[in-house]
């Protein structure tokens, strides 16, 4: 089967790789370079808290989380790239005695014991993450919440895809899908037709524009996220710390990521003083010693968001051979391995292998 995948973000690269391993002839088209957009701008947290396996989204998140150790190992074997899968766990700071009691109850009743949810009192917080401010009265600790270096992950998936036979064409902008007799036959990219039996749109925030040519619209919009990194040598934090208005991700490479805003500003590409000031204020309130660290970089990205905040996965209604995998919003890195697996099984064998009813494009698009 000849497949054109449009979009070289984490979803496009991971799925192109999985499709090639399943025996498909895959061309991957990316308008810039792999991971140049949302996937490269992310923080790489594999965040699960609250996911108890009750809804299809939670099932998807948990299934993907379970794949990560093997994904990291496989990508290292295939490409030599270490995606920095750090498994030290995430701390959710708590500020009142009541919050600590709730956390204890939640930890006791959580069904997924392998996430390792624990409630910590102030003394345990002090022992395990001494740099947290003294106003932190306790914490919910999730041992199973890990993180990866998402920039390395996209590059590793792209390289593994190429090694598996994918033809990666970067710098090509797809303007439309070619539909003949109700079937997708390929795409037009910078005036050139690229043929395929199947077209998979894994573009991040703009599938609505891409498919406007056949009057179908997918209401996927950008949600800007701004972030910064501090030079974190020697490290002050060992764990990922996730509070309401800021999260802190210590990378083995010696950076501490500080994120992130969620803004509805269209495609305004800018890092703003107000956003960076707000993130820094929240970070320093939580960990006062961060105030002395140098800022190494700031950036923004556009998360693809659908109105119900769920991914959009599956066949495009009314056009045979056209598929979509987008709108992963804040969970694209976490969901990439399972998205790649289920889209490959769905496209090649007709079955996604999971309950995907909540994610179908036809909740927005009519054929
Ligand atoms: N997943 C992290 C974020 O959306 O900021």
mmCIF file of C-alpha atoms and ligand atoms in Angstrom:
data_model
loop_
_atom_site.group_PDB
_atom_site.id
_atom_site.type_symbol
_atom_site.label_atom_id
_atom_site.label_comp_id
_atom_site.label_asym_id
_atom_site.label_seq_id
_atom_site.Cartn_x
_atom_site.Cartn_y
_atom_site.Cartn_z
ATOM 1 C CA UNK A 1 0.000 0.000 0.000
ATOM 2 C CA UNK A 2 1.355 3.424 -1.000
ATOM 3 C CA UNK A 3 0.748 6.053 1.680
ATOM 4 C CA UNK A 4 1.355 9.785 1.753
ATOM 5 C CA UNK A 5 1.658 11.154 5.279
ATOM 6 C CA UNK A 6 1.333 14.938 5.488
ATOM 7 C CA UNK A 7 3.018 16.528 8.494
ATOM 8 C CA UNK A 8 6.368 15.699 10.057
ATOM 9 C CA UNK A 9 5.470 16.365 13.666
ATOM 10 C CA UNK A 10 5.643 13.645 16.264
ATOM 11 C CA UNK A 11 2.382 12.042 15.091
ATOM 12 C CA UNK A 12 3.367 12.044 11.407
ATOM 13 C CA UNK A 13 6.896 10.746 12.053
ATOM 14 C CA UNK A 14 5.805 8.020 14.500
ATOM 15 C CA UNK A 15 2.973 6.880 12.246
ATOM 16 C CA UNK A 16 5.107 6.923 9.083
ATOM 17 C CA UNK A 17 7.620 4.738 10.930
ATOM 18 C CA UNK A 18 4.931 2.277 12.084
ATOM 19 C CA UNK A 19 3.349 2.134 8.603
ATOM 20 C CA UNK A 20 6.727 1.407 6.983
ATOM 21 C CA UNK A 21 7.397 -1.345 9.519
ATOM 22 C CA UNK A 22 4.014 -2.803 8.574
ATOM 23 C CA UNK A 23 5.157 -3.048 4.932
ATOM 24 C CA UNK A 24 3.699 0.144 3.423
ATOM 25 C CA UNK A 25 5.556 2.374 0.959
ATOM 26 C CA UNK A 26 5.424 5.710 2.768
ATOM 27 C CA UNK A 27 6.238 9.250 1.667
ATOM 28 C CA UNK A 28 6.333 11.760 4.528
ATOM 29 C CA UNK A 29 5.890 15.412 3.564
ATOM 30 C CA UNK A 30 6.844 18.180 5.975
ATOM 31 C CA UNK A 31 6.702 21.858 5.135
ATOM 32 C CA UNK A 32 9.687 22.780 7.353
ATOM 33 C CA UNK A 33 11.771 20.133 9.136
ATOM 34 C CA UNK A 34 10.565 17.257 11.347
ATOM 35 C CA UNK A 35 9.425 18.554 14.735
ATOM 36 C CA UNK A 36 9.765 22.198 13.713
ATOM 37 C CA UNK A 37 6.364 23.095 15.154
ATOM 38 C CA UNK A 38 4.275 21.946 18.160
ATOM 39 C CA UNK A 39 6.178 18.693 18.729
ATOM 40 C CA UNK A 40 9.495 20.464 19.029
ATOM 41 C CA UNK A 41 8.052 23.190 21.248
ATOM 42 C CA UNK A 42 6.554 20.802 23.824
ATOM 43 C CA UNK A 43 8.016 19.908 27.209
ATOM 44 C CA UNK A 44 7.869 16.128 26.783
ATOM 45 C CA UNK A 45 5.916 15.291 29.939
ATOM 46 C CA UNK A 46 4.105 11.952 29.949
ATOM 47 C CA UNK A 47 1.388 13.215 32.262
ATOM 48 C CA UNK A 48 -1.264 10.793 33.436
ATOM 49 C CA UNK A 49 -2.683 12.093 36.700
ATOM 50 C CA UNK A 50 -6.426 11.723 36.750
ATOM 51 C CA UNK A 51 -6.288 9.026 34.114
ATOM 52 C CA UNK A 52 -7.946 6.051 35.737
ATOM 53 C CA UNK A 53 -8.850 4.077 32.648
ATOM 54 C CA UNK A 54 -12.529 5.042 32.650
ATOM 55 C CA UNK A 55 -12.885 6.889 29.357
ATOM 56 C CA UNK A 56 -11.592 6.134 25.850
ATOM 57 C CA UNK A 57 -9.201 9.103 26.160
ATOM 58 C CA UNK A 58 -7.817 7.769 29.437
ATOM 59 C CA UNK A 59 -7.440 4.317 27.899
ATOM 60 C CA UNK A 60 -5.536 5.859 25.016
ATOM 61 C CA UNK A 61 -3.243 7.812 27.350
ATOM 62 C CA UNK A 62 -2.511 4.822 29.559
ATOM 63 C CA UNK A 63 -1.907 2.504 26.607
ATOM 64 C CA UNK A 64 0.577 4.988 25.132
ATOM 65 C CA UNK A 65 2.324 5.505 28.470
ATOM 66 C CA UNK A 66 2.812 1.737 28.737
ATOM 67 C CA UNK A 67 4.525 1.694 25.325
ATOM 68 C CA UNK A 68 7.154 4.305 26.214
ATOM 69 C CA UNK A 69 9.891 2.175 27.794
ATOM 70 C CA UNK A 70 9.913 -0.040 24.731
ATOM 71 C CA UNK A 71 9.719 2.926 22.331
ATOM 72 C CA UNK A 72 12.743 4.566 23.982
ATOM 73 C CA UNK A 73 14.711 1.329 23.778
ATOM 74 C CA UNK A 74 13.691 0.593 20.187
ATOM 75 C CA UNK A 75 14.551 4.115 18.986
ATOM 76 C CA UNK A 76 17.936 3.897 20.639
ATOM 77 C CA UNK A 77 18.584 0.566 18.911
ATOM 78 C CA UNK A 78 17.398 1.867 15.524
ATOM 79 C CA UNK A 79 19.050 5.279 15.581
ATOM 80 C CA UNK A 80 21.511 5.499 18.473
ATOM 81 C CA UNK A 81 19.512 8.457 19.835
ATOM 82 C CA UNK A 82 18.847 8.583 23.563
ATOM 83 C CA UNK A 83 15.429 10.212 23.957
ATOM 84 C CA UNK A 84 16.137 10.885 27.663
ATOM 85 C CA UNK A 85 13.237 8.897 29.083
ATOM 86 C CA UNK A 86 13.452 10.013 32.715
ATOM 87 C CA UNK A 87 11.442 7.942 35.206
ATOM 88 C CA UNK A 88 11.915 9.796 38.497
ATOM 89 C CA UNK A 89 8.267 10.857 38.809
ATOM 90 C CA UNK A 90 6.277 14.082 39.074
ATOM 91 C CA UNK A 91 5.454 16.119 42.173
ATOM 92 C CA UNK A 92 2.163 18.035 42.413
ATOM 93 C CA UNK A 93 2.724 20.526 45.275
ATOM 94 C CA UNK A 94 -0.105 21.056 47.780
ATOM 95 C CA UNK A 95 -0.555 24.148 49.907
ATOM 96 C CA UNK A 96 -3.145 23.272 52.580
ATOM 97 C CA UNK A 97 -3.645 20.457 55.075
ATOM 98 C CA UNK A 98 -6.992 19.751 53.435
ATOM 99 C CA UNK A 99 -5.339 19.237 50.033
ATOM 100 C CA UNK A 100 -2.936 16.770 51.615
ATOM 101 C CA UNK A 101 -5.880 14.785 53.065
ATOM 102 C CA UNK A 102 -7.567 14.702 49.642
ATOM 103 C CA UNK A 103 -4.338 13.518 48.082
ATOM 104 C CA UNK A 104 -4.084 10.694 50.612
ATOM 105 C CA UNK A 105 -7.626 9.558 49.826
ATOM 106 C CA UNK A 106 -6.972 9.770 46.113
ATOM 107 C CA UNK A 107 -3.742 7.805 46.359
ATOM 108 C CA UNK A 108 -5.489 5.077 48.368
ATOM 109 C CA UNK A 109 -8.330 4.583 45.906
ATOM 110 C CA UNK A 110 -6.517 4.946 42.588
ATOM 111 C CA UNK A 111 -6.942 1.706 40.645
ATOM 112 C CA UNK A 112 -3.786 1.828 38.523
ATOM 113 C CA UNK A 113 -1.205 0.830 41.098
ATOM 114 C CA UNK A 114 1.600 0.877 38.538
ATOM 115 C CA UNK A 115 1.349 4.683 38.301
ATOM 116 C CA UNK A 116 2.635 4.734 41.877
ATOM 117 C CA UNK A 117 0.517 7.565 43.292
ATOM 118 C CA UNK A 118 1.603 8.632 46.782
ATOM 119 C CA UNK A 119 0.627 11.440 49.160
ATOM 120 C CA UNK A 120 3.608 13.147 50.808
ATOM 121 C CA UNK A 121 3.523 15.267 53.942
ATOM 122 C CA UNK A 122 5.690 18.378 54.394
ATOM 123 C CA UNK A 123 8.575 16.359 55.849
ATOM 124 C CA UNK A 124 8.647 13.969 52.899
ATOM 125 C CA UNK A 125 8.590 16.897 50.494
ATOM 126 C CA UNK A 126 11.541 18.481 52.294
ATOM 127 C CA UNK A 127 13.516 15.197 52.203
ATOM 128 C CA UNK A 128 12.853 14.400 48.566
ATOM 129 C CA UNK A 129 12.803 17.802 46.880
ATOM 130 C CA UNK A 130 14.408 20.236 49.353
ATOM 131 C CA UNK A 131 14.377 23.225 46.988
ATOM 132 C CA UNK A 132 10.572 23.521 47.075
ATOM 133 C CA UNK A 133 9.366 26.633 48.968
ATOM 134 C CA UNK A 134 8.485 26.224 52.633
ATOM 135 C CA UNK A 135 4.853 27.138 51.913
ATOM 136 C CA UNK A 136 4.500 23.751 50.137
ATOM 137 C CA UNK A 137 2.673 21.700 52.807
ATOM 138 C CA UNK A 138 2.666 18.359 51.046
ATOM 139 C CA UNK A 139 2.470 16.823 47.616
ATOM 140 C CA UNK A 140 0.849 14.289 45.422
ATOM 141 C CA UNK A 141 3.682 12.282 43.926
ATOM 142 C CA UNK A 142 3.126 10.231 40.786
ATOM 143 C CA UNK A 143 6.051 7.897 40.353
ATOM 144 C CA UNK A 144 4.819 6.783 36.926
ATOM 145 C CA UNK A 145 4.718 10.261 35.394
ATOM 146 C CA UNK A 146 7.857 10.382 33.319
ATOM 147 C CA UNK A 147 9.261 12.707 30.691
ATOM 148 C CA UNK A 148 11.250 12.579 27.500
ATOM 149 C CA UNK A 149 13.266 14.987 25.410
ATOM 150 C CA UNK A 150 10.642 15.637 22.738
ATOM 151 C CA UNK A 151 13.066 17.301 20.300
ATOM 152 C CA UNK A 152 15.226 14.192 20.344
ATOM 153 C CA UNK A 153 12.147 11.984 20.156
ATOM 154 C CA UNK A 154 10.876 13.553 16.908
ATOM 155 C CA UNK A 155 14.326 13.354 15.341
ATOM 156 C CA UNK A 156 14.651 9.722 16.449
ATOM 157 C CA UNK A 157 11.256 8.812 15.006
ATOM 158 C CA UNK A 158 12.112 10.619 11.747
ATOM 159 C CA UNK A 159 15.463 8.821 11.463
ATOM 160 C CA UNK A 160 13.938 5.457 12.351
ATOM 161 C CA UNK A 161 11.251 6.093 9.723
ATOM 162 C CA UNK A 162 13.862 6.795 7.049
ATOM 163 C CA UNK A 163 15.848 3.707 8.090
ATOM 164 C CA UNK A 164 12.627 1.686 7.719
ATOM 165 C CA UNK A 165 12.234 2.924 4.130
ATOM 166 C CA UNK A 166 10.123 6.093 4.480
ATOM 167 C CA UNK A 167 10.861 8.749 1.869
ATOM 168 C CA UNK A 168 11.050 11.964 3.876
ATOM 169 C CA UNK A 169 10.612 15.132 1.847
ATOM 170 C CA UNK A 170 11.113 18.224 3.973
ATOM 171 C CA UNK A 171 10.466 21.786 2.821
ATOM 172 C CA UNK A 172 7.394 20.867 0.756
ATOM 173 C CA UNK A 173 4.104 22.567 1.469
ATOM 174 C CA UNK A 174 0.938 20.605 0.712
ATOM 175 C CA UNK A 175 -1.833 22.767 -0.676
ATOM 176 C CA UNK A 176 -4.503 20.164 -1.364
ATOM 177 C CA UNK A 177 -5.541 16.560 -1.377
ATOM 178 C CA UNK A 178 -6.242 15.096 -4.825
ATOM 179 C CA UNK A 179 -9.680 13.454 -4.788
ATOM 180 C CA UNK A 180 -10.879 11.542 -7.846
ATOM 181 C CA UNK A 181 -14.138 9.576 -7.979
ATOM 182 C CA UNK A 182 -14.601 10.050 -4.232
ATOM 183 C CA UNK A 183 -11.135 8.615 -3.439
ATOM 184 C CA UNK A 184 -7.962 10.269 -2.240
ATOM 185 C CA UNK A 185 -5.246 9.721 -4.851
ATOM 186 C CA UNK A 186 -2.454 11.816 -3.415
ATOM 187 C CA UNK A 187 -1.668 15.440 -2.680
ATOM 188 C CA UNK A 188 -0.348 18.503 -4.437
ATOM 189 C CA UNK A 189 2.792 19.878 -2.796
ATOM 190 C CA UNK A 190 4.416 23.040 -4.167
ATOM 191 C CA UNK A 191 2.723 22.364 -7.495
ATOM 192 C CA UNK A 192 3.938 18.749 -7.691
ATOM 193 C CA UNK A 193 1.529 15.829 -7.474
ATOM 194 C CA UNK A 194 2.586 13.116 -5.004
ATOM 195 C CA UNK A 195 0.512 9.976 -5.544
ATOM 196 C CA UNK A 196 -0.723 7.519 -2.935
ATOM 197 C CA UNK A 197 -3.477 4.953 -2.357
ATOM 198 C CA UNK A 198 -3.984 6.505 1.052
ATOM 199 C CA UNK A 199 -3.400 10.034 2.387
ATOM 200 C CA UNK A 200 -2.974 10.577 6.118
ATOM 201 C CA UNK A 201 -3.217 14.172 7.342
ATOM 202 C CA UNK A 202 -1.077 14.451 10.446
ATOM 203 C CA UNK A 203 -0.700 18.195 10.163
ATOM 204 C CA UNK A 204 -0.660 20.011 13.455
ATOM 205 C CA UNK A 205 -2.813 23.118 13.598
ATOM 206 C CA UNK A 206 -4.082 23.715 10.074
ATOM 207 C CA UNK A 207 -5.998 20.812 8.545
ATOM 208 C CA UNK A 208 -8.986 23.123 8.000
ATOM 209 C CA UNK A 209 -6.988 25.164 5.486
ATOM 210 C CA UNK A 210 -5.556 22.132 3.788
ATOM 211 C CA UNK A 211 -8.846 20.455 3.046
ATOM 212 C CA UNK A 212 -10.770 23.619 2.239
ATOM 213 C CA UNK A 213 -10.428 22.564 -1.391
ATOM 214 C CA UNK A 214 -13.146 19.975 -0.952
ATOM 215 C CA UNK A 215 -15.287 22.068 1.358
ATOM 216 C CA UNK A 216 -14.908 19.929 4.415
ATOM 217 C CA UNK A 217 -13.840 21.723 7.528
ATOM 218 C CA UNK A 218 -12.281 20.480 10.675
ATOM 219 C CA UNK A 219 -12.472 23.080 13.456
ATOM 220 C CA UNK A 220 -8.925 22.532 14.689
ATOM 221 C CA UNK A 221 -7.397 25.736 16.024
ATOM 222 C CA UNK A 222 -4.035 26.721 17.434
ATOM 223 C CA UNK A 223 -3.518 27.243 21.164
ATOM 224 C CA UNK A 224 -0.252 29.069 21.694
ATOM 225 C CA UNK A 225 2.062 27.861 24.421
ATOM 226 C CA UNK A 226 5.007 29.970 25.603
ATOM 227 C CA UNK A 227 7.892 28.508 27.543
ATOM 228 C CA UNK A 228 11.426 29.177 28.675
ATOM 229 C CA UNK A 229 14.432 27.215 29.817
ATOM 230 C CA UNK A 230 16.868 27.940 32.637
ATOM 231 C CA UNK A 231 20.425 26.688 32.803
ATOM 232 C CA UNK A 232 20.141 24.027 35.505
ATOM 233 C CA UNK A 233 23.739 23.137 36.302
ATOM 234 C CA UNK A 234 24.184 21.845 38.940
ATOM 235 C CA UNK A 235 20.545 20.712 39.134
ATOM 236 C CA UNK A 236 18.295 22.112 41.847
ATOM 237 C CA UNK A 237 15.325 19.804 41.135
ATOM 238 C CA UNK A 238 15.336 16.029 40.611
ATOM 239 C CA UNK A 239 11.649 15.572 39.827
ATOM 240 C CA UNK A 240 9.242 17.145 37.427
ATOM 241 C CA UNK A 241 7.138 19.637 39.434
ATOM 242 C CA UNK A 242 3.627 20.410 38.237
ATOM 243 C CA UNK A 243 1.656 23.211 39.890
ATOM 244 C CA UNK A 244 -1.498 24.916 38.701
ATOM 245 C CA UNK A 245 0.106 27.824 36.865
ATOM 246 C CA UNK A 246 3.532 26.423 36.002
ATOM 247 C CA UNK A 247 5.403 23.200 35.449
ATOM 248 C CA UNK A 248 9.133 22.543 35.778
ATOM 249 C CA UNK A 249 10.893 19.803 33.832
ATOM 250 C CA UNK A 250 14.549 19.026 34.660
ATOM 251 C CA UNK A 251 16.351 17.627 31.647
ATOM 252 C CA UNK A 252 19.473 15.473 31.799
ATOM 253 C CA UNK A 253 21.003 17.905 29.307
ATOM 254 C CA UNK A 254 21.237 20.566 32.052
ATOM 255 C CA UNK A 255 18.184 22.638 31.228
ATOM 256 C CA UNK A 256 15.115 23.205 33.361
ATOM 257 C CA UNK A 257 12.029 23.813 31.215
ATOM 258 C CA UNK A 258 9.455 26.222 32.613
ATOM 259 C CA UNK A 259 6.023 26.095 30.971
ATOM 260 C CA UNK A 260 3.539 26.931 29.707
ATOM 261 C CA UNK A 261 0.818 29.327 28.689
ATOM 262 C CA UNK A 262 -2.310 28.206 26.847
ATOM 263 C CA UNK A 263 -3.484 31.117 24.708
ATOM 264 C CA UNK A 264 -6.113 31.653 22.067
ATOM 265 C CA UNK A 265 -4.343 34.167 19.826
ATOM 266 C CA UNK A 266 -4.525 32.522 16.421
ATOM 267 C CA UNK A 267 -1.130 32.095 14.786
ATOM 268 C CA UNK A 268 0.510 35.125 16.458
ATOM 269 C CA UNK A 269 4.042 33.891 16.718
ATOM 270 C CA UNK A 270 5.621 35.739 19.647
ATOM 271 C CA UNK A 271 7.135 35.335 23.051
ATOM 272 C CA UNK A 272 5.626 38.049 25.234
ATOM 273 C CA UNK A 273 7.085 39.798 28.263
ATOM 274 C CA UNK A 274 3.898 39.244 30.253
ATOM 275 C CA UNK A 275 3.845 35.478 29.682
ATOM 276 C CA UNK A 276 7.505 34.991 30.525
ATOM 277 C CA UNK A 277 7.180 37.222 33.610
ATOM 278 C CA UNK A 278 4.147 35.204 34.774
ATOM 279 C CA UNK A 279 5.883 31.865 34.307
ATOM 280 C CA UNK A 280 9.008 33.073 36.083
ATOM 281 C CA UNK A 281 7.029 34.533 38.986
ATOM 282 C CA UNK A 282 5.152 31.263 39.495
ATOM 283 C CA UNK A 283 8.346 29.208 39.162
ATOM 284 C CA UNK A 284 10.309 31.306 41.669
ATOM 285 C CA UNK A 285 7.417 31.275 44.163
ATOM 286 C CA UNK A 286 7.521 27.494 44.010
ATOM 287 C CA UNK A 287 11.309 27.086 43.994
ATOM 288 C CA UNK A 288 12.987 30.311 45.215
ATOM 289 C CA UNK A 289 16.508 29.230 44.194
ATOM 290 C CA UNK A 290 15.471 29.317 40.522
ATOM 291 C CA UNK A 291 15.626 33.116 40.716
ATOM 292 C CA UNK A 292 19.417 33.006 40.375
ATOM 293 C CA UNK A 293 19.581 30.772 37.299
ATOM 294 C CA UNK A 294 20.381 32.141 33.835
ATOM 295 C CA UNK A 295 17.617 32.084 31.226
ATOM 296 C CA UNK A 296 18.928 30.019 28.316
ATOM 297 C CA UNK A 297 16.072 30.390 25.834
ATOM 298 C CA UNK A 298 12.416 31.252 25.327
ATOM 299 C CA UNK A 299 10.030 29.967 22.648
ATOM 300 C CA UNK A 300 6.436 29.394 21.643
ATOM 301 C CA UNK A 301 4.477 26.741 19.777
ATOM 302 C CA UNK A 302 0.936 26.195 18.563
ATOM 303 C CA UNK A 303 -0.881 23.184 19.968
ATOM 304 C CA UNK A 304 -3.596 21.777 17.694
ATOM 305 C CA UNK A 305 -6.893 21.944 19.608
ATOM 306 C CA UNK A 306 -10.375 20.656 18.724
ATOM 307 C CA UNK A 307 -13.475 22.061 20.478
ATOM 308 C CA UNK A 308 -13.830 19.047 22.797
ATOM 309 C CA UNK A 309 -10.047 18.986 23.465
ATOM 310 C CA UNK A 310 -9.862 15.400 22.175
ATOM 311 C CA UNK A 311 -7.728 14.134 19.299
ATOM 312 C CA UNK A 312 -9.263 13.667 15.870
ATOM 313 C CA UNK A 313 -8.418 10.227 14.518
ATOM 314 C CA UNK A 314 -9.825 8.141 11.725
ATOM 315 C CA UNK A 315 -11.225 8.062 8.222
ATOM 316 C CA UNK A 316 -12.383 11.303 6.680
ATOM 317 C CA UNK A 317 -16.113 11.008 5.983
ATOM 318 C CA UNK A 318 -17.051 10.775 2.327
ATOM 319 C CA UNK A 319 -13.543 10.439 0.893
ATOM 320 C CA UNK A 320 -12.239 6.896 0.580
ATOM 321 C CA UNK A 321 -8.577 6.547 1.487
ATOM 322 C CA UNK A 322 -8.308 9.876 3.335
ATOM 323 C CA UNK A 323 -7.403 9.700 7.024
ATOM 324 C CA UNK A 324 -6.645 12.195 9.730
ATOM 325 C CA UNK A 325 -4.655 12.104 12.974
ATOM 326 C CA UNK A 326 -4.461 15.495 14.628
ATOM 327 C CA UNK A 327 -5.655 17.728 17.520
ATOM 328 C CA UNK A 328 -3.597 16.035 20.216
ATOM 329 C CA UNK A 329 -3.586 19.407 22.020
ATOM 330 C CA UNK A 330 -1.522 19.056 25.239
ATOM 331 C CA UNK A 331 -0.856 15.323 24.888
ATOM 332 C CA UNK A 332 0.813 14.832 21.505
ATOM 333 C CA UNK A 333 4.062 13.519 22.909
ATOM 334 C CA UNK A 334 2.341 11.121 25.312
ATOM 335 C CA UNK A 335 -0.096 9.885 22.658
ATOM 336 C CA UNK A 336 2.323 9.463 19.733
ATOM 337 C CA UNK A 337 3.195 5.765 20.214
ATOM 338 C CA UNK A 338 -0.416 4.621 20.556
ATOM 339 C CA UNK A 339 -1.617 6.903 17.743
ATOM 340 C CA UNK A 340 1.026 5.410 15.444
ATOM 341 C CA UNK A 341 0.036 1.894 16.406
ATOM 342 C CA UNK A 342 -3.705 2.313 16.105
ATOM 343 C CA UNK A 343 -3.628 4.338 12.878
ATOM 344 C CA UNK A 344 -1.370 1.700 11.300
ATOM 345 C CA UNK A 345 -3.651 -1.136 12.311
ATOM 346 C CA UNK A 346 -6.729 0.842 11.217
ATOM 347 C CA UNK A 347 -5.326 1.828 7.798
ATOM 348 C CA UNK A 348 -3.679 -1.510 6.955
ATOM 349 C CA UNK A 349 -6.058 -4.008 8.598
ATOM 350 C CA UNK A 350 -9.285 -2.024 8.981
ATOM 351 C CA UNK A 351 -9.287 -2.183 12.793
ATOM 352 C CA UNK A 352 -7.900 0.366 15.240
ATOM 353 C CA UNK A 353 -7.817 -2.207 18.041
ATOM 354 C CA UNK A 354 -9.207 0.298 20.595
ATOM 355 C CA UNK A 355 -12.408 2.167 21.294
ATOM 356 C CA UNK A 356 -12.021 5.214 19.050
ATOM 357 C CA UNK A 357 -15.617 6.420 18.839
ATOM 358 C CA UNK A 358 -14.893 9.648 20.752
ATOM 359 C CA UNK A 359 -12.129 10.581 18.313
ATOM 360 C CA UNK A 360 -13.777 10.149 14.924
ATOM 361 C CA UNK A 361 -13.575 13.120 12.531
ATOM 362 C CA UNK A 362 -17.278 12.792 11.743
ATOM 363 C CA UNK A 363 -18.138 14.365 15.100
ATOM 364 C CA UNK A 364 -17.171 17.607 13.315
ATOM 365 C CA UNK A 365 -17.099 16.831 9.606
ATOM 366 C CA UNK A 366 -19.982 15.607 7.497
ATOM 367 C CA UNK A 367 -19.305 13.728 4.285
HETATM 368 N N1 LIG B 1 1.787 19.230 27.564
HETATM 369 C C1 LIG B 1 2.270 20.426 28.101
HETATM 370 C C2 LIG B 1 1.583 21.632 27.611
HETATM 371 O O1 LIG B 1 0.646 21.555 26.842
HETATM 372 O O2 LIG B 1 1.955 22.703 28.016
#
